[in-house]
Amino acid sequence: QVQLVESGGGLVQSGGSLRLSCAPSGRDFTLYAMGWYRQAPGKQRELVASITTGSVTNYANSVKGRFTISRDNAKSRANLQMNSLKPEDTAVYYCAASRAPLLLRPDYWGQGTQVTVSS
């Protein structure tokens, strides 16, 4: 069973930046597509960004140009750099992983980390 350990998150003012990291337990990180979802109160969970095993990235329209997902295979870690944050980015962010080239349907989830953007 793979466990996803998240770090980062917190409270930031509008326009600020935060960085989330996700480190899966176990080996073979290069075989996993990674991604980040978020869920705001009263809303459905939505995909924010994903990265394939070949480092091809995909973003929700709402975060394009502001968020950057990356993977460091040497450190077995996926990162989400969030810049120009807006109050509407406030949500619980979940790391997700799939043992496949693409993150079509996550097999594993992190525990979630709160991101709060104040206006």
Tab-separated table of C-alpha atoms in Angstrom:
chain	number	residue	atom	x	y	z
A	1	GLN	CA	0.000	0.000	0.000
A	2	VAL	CA	1.441	3.348	-1.048
A	3	GLN	CA	1.081	6.258	1.341
A	4	LEU	CA	1.310	9.837	0.135
A	5	VAL	CA	2.851	12.249	2.598
A	6	GLU	CA	2.016	15.891	1.928
A	7	SER	CA	3.715	19.012	3.208
A	8	GLY	CA	3.244	22.722	2.705
A	9	GLY	CA	0.011	24.632	2.708
A	10	GLY	CA	-1.090	27.214	5.220
A	11	LEU	CA	-2.405	30.757	5.274
A	12	VAL	CA	-1.272	33.389	2.780
A	13	GLN	CA	-2.504	36.756	1.596
A	14	SER	CA	-3.959	37.274	-1.839
A	15	GLY	CA	-1.152	37.508	-4.394
A	16	GLY	CA	1.179	35.410	-2.307
A	17	SER	CA	2.788	32.044	-2.977
A	18	LEU	CA	2.837	28.597	-1.430
A	19	ARG	CA	4.535	25.331	-2.313
A	20	LEU	CA	3.067	21.906	-1.732
A	21	SER	CA	5.108	18.724	-1.798
A	22	CYS	CA	4.096	15.085	-1.931
A	23	ALA	CA	6.347	12.131	-1.238
A	24	PRO	CA	4.976	8.646	-1.868
A	25	SER	CA	6.224	5.835	0.322
A	26	GLY	CA	7.863	2.830	-1.244
A	27	ARG	CA	9.891	2.585	-4.396
A	28	ASP	CA	9.338	2.980	-8.131
A	29	PHE	CA	8.277	6.638	-7.991
A	30	THR	CA	9.052	6.950	-11.693
A	31	LEU	CA	6.185	4.558	-12.467
A	32	TYR	CA	3.560	6.845	-10.918
A	33	ALA	CA	1.651	9.678	-12.509
A	34	MET	CA	1.080	12.361	-9.881
A	35	GLY	CA	-1.381	15.142	-9.371
A	36	TRP	CA	-3.128	17.550	-7.052
A	37	TYR	CA	-6.845	17.884	-6.477
A	38	ARG	CA	-8.655	20.404	-4.320
A	39	GLN	CA	-11.997	20.620	-2.604
A	40	ALA	CA	-13.542	23.806	-1.332
A	41	PRO	CA	-16.454	23.807	1.145
A	42	GLY	CA	-19.685	22.878	-0.587
A	43	LYS	CA	-17.963	22.049	-3.858
A	44	GLN	CA	-16.866	18.894	-5.605
A	45	ARG	CA	-13.268	17.783	-5.642
A	46	GLU	CA	-11.552	19.015	-8.781
A	47	LEU	CA	-8.287	18.281	-10.531
A	48	VAL	CA	-5.847	21.175	-10.238
A	49	ALA	CA	-2.776	19.812	-11.993
A	50	SER	CA	-1.250	16.518	-13.038
A	51	ILE	CA	2.060	15.266	-14.353
A	52	THR	CA	2.685	12.077	-16.268
A	53	THR	CA	5.570	9.687	-15.776
A	54	GLY	CA	7.136	11.450	-18.750
A	55	SER	CA	6.697	14.873	-17.080
A	56	VAL	CA	3.913	16.070	-19.356
A	57	THR	CA	1.776	18.479	-17.375
A	58	ASN	CA	-1.894	19.388	-17.388
A	59	TYR	CA	-3.668	22.209	-15.540
A	60	ALA	CA	-7.157	23.335	-14.743
A	61	ASN	CA	-7.993	26.515	-16.643
A	62	SER	CA	-8.438	28.385	-13.382
A	63	VAL	CA	-4.782	27.908	-12.392
A	64	LYS	CA	-2.980	28.038	-15.731
A	65	GLY	CA	-0.115	30.503	-15.654
A	66	ARG	CA	-0.141	30.660	-11.850
A	67	PHE	CA	0.531	27.091	-10.681
A	68	THR	CA	3.367	24.799	-11.718
A	69	ILE	CA	3.517	21.080	-11.061
A	70	SER	CA	6.844	19.293	-11.210
A	71	ARG	CA	8.411	16.014	-10.228
A	72	ASP	CA	11.854	15.242	-8.872
A	73	ASN	CA	12.466	11.582	-9.601
A	74	ALA	CA	15.799	11.606	-7.768
A	75	LYS	CA	14.046	12.682	-4.566
A	76	SER	CA	10.802	10.779	-5.278
A	77	ARG	CA	8.772	13.903	-4.807
A	78	ALA	CA	6.097	15.880	-6.626
A	79	ASN	CA	5.693	19.594	-6.068
A	80	LEU	CA	3.018	22.182	-6.730
A	81	GLN	CA	4.237	25.766	-6.818
A	82	MET	CA	1.315	28.144	-6.402
A	83	ASN	CA	1.845	31.801	-7.255
A	84	SER	CA	-0.496	34.785	-7.481
A	85	LEU	CA	-2.899	33.052	-5.139
A	86	LYS	CA	-6.490	34.217	-4.994
A	87	PRO	CA	-9.144	33.794	-2.292
A	88	GLU	CA	-10.964	31.378	-4.599
A	89	ASP	CA	-7.946	29.057	-4.380
A	90	THR	CA	-8.861	28.386	-0.766
A	91	ALA	CA	-9.490	24.662	-0.370
A	92	VAL	CA	-8.124	21.422	0.974
A	93	TYR	CA	-5.515	20.193	-1.477
A	94	TYR	CA	-4.998	16.463	-1.966
A	95	CYS	CA	-2.040	14.754	-3.540
A	96	ALA	CA	-2.976	11.851	-5.805
A	97	ALA	CA	-1.047	9.109	-7.529
A	98	SER	CA	-1.702	6.435	-10.084
A	99	ARG	CA	0.587	3.572	-10.985
A	100	ALA	CA	0.260	4.368	-14.652
A	101	PRO	CA	1.684	6.827	-17.185
A	102	LEU	CA	-1.374	9.097	-16.843
A	103	LEU	CA	-3.368	10.204	-13.820
A	104	LEU	CA	-6.735	9.039	-15.128
A	105	ARG	CA	-8.130	7.572	-11.923
A	106	PRO	CA	-5.977	7.928	-8.810
A	107	ASP	CA	-5.115	4.775	-6.927
A	108	TYR	CA	-3.789	6.613	-3.870
A	109	TRP	CA	-4.632	9.805	-2.004
A	110	GLY	CA	-2.880	11.979	0.533
A	111	GLN	CA	-4.552	13.103	3.725
A	112	GLY	CA	-5.083	16.641	2.444
A	113	THR	CA	-3.548	19.949	3.396
A	114	GLN	CA	-5.422	23.212	3.947
A	115	VAL	CA	-4.621	26.220	1.790
A	116	THR	CA	-6.278	29.469	2.850
A	117	VAL	CA	-5.896	32.688	0.872
A	118	SER	CA	-7.069	35.840	2.604
A	119	SER	CA	-8.221	38.896	0.701
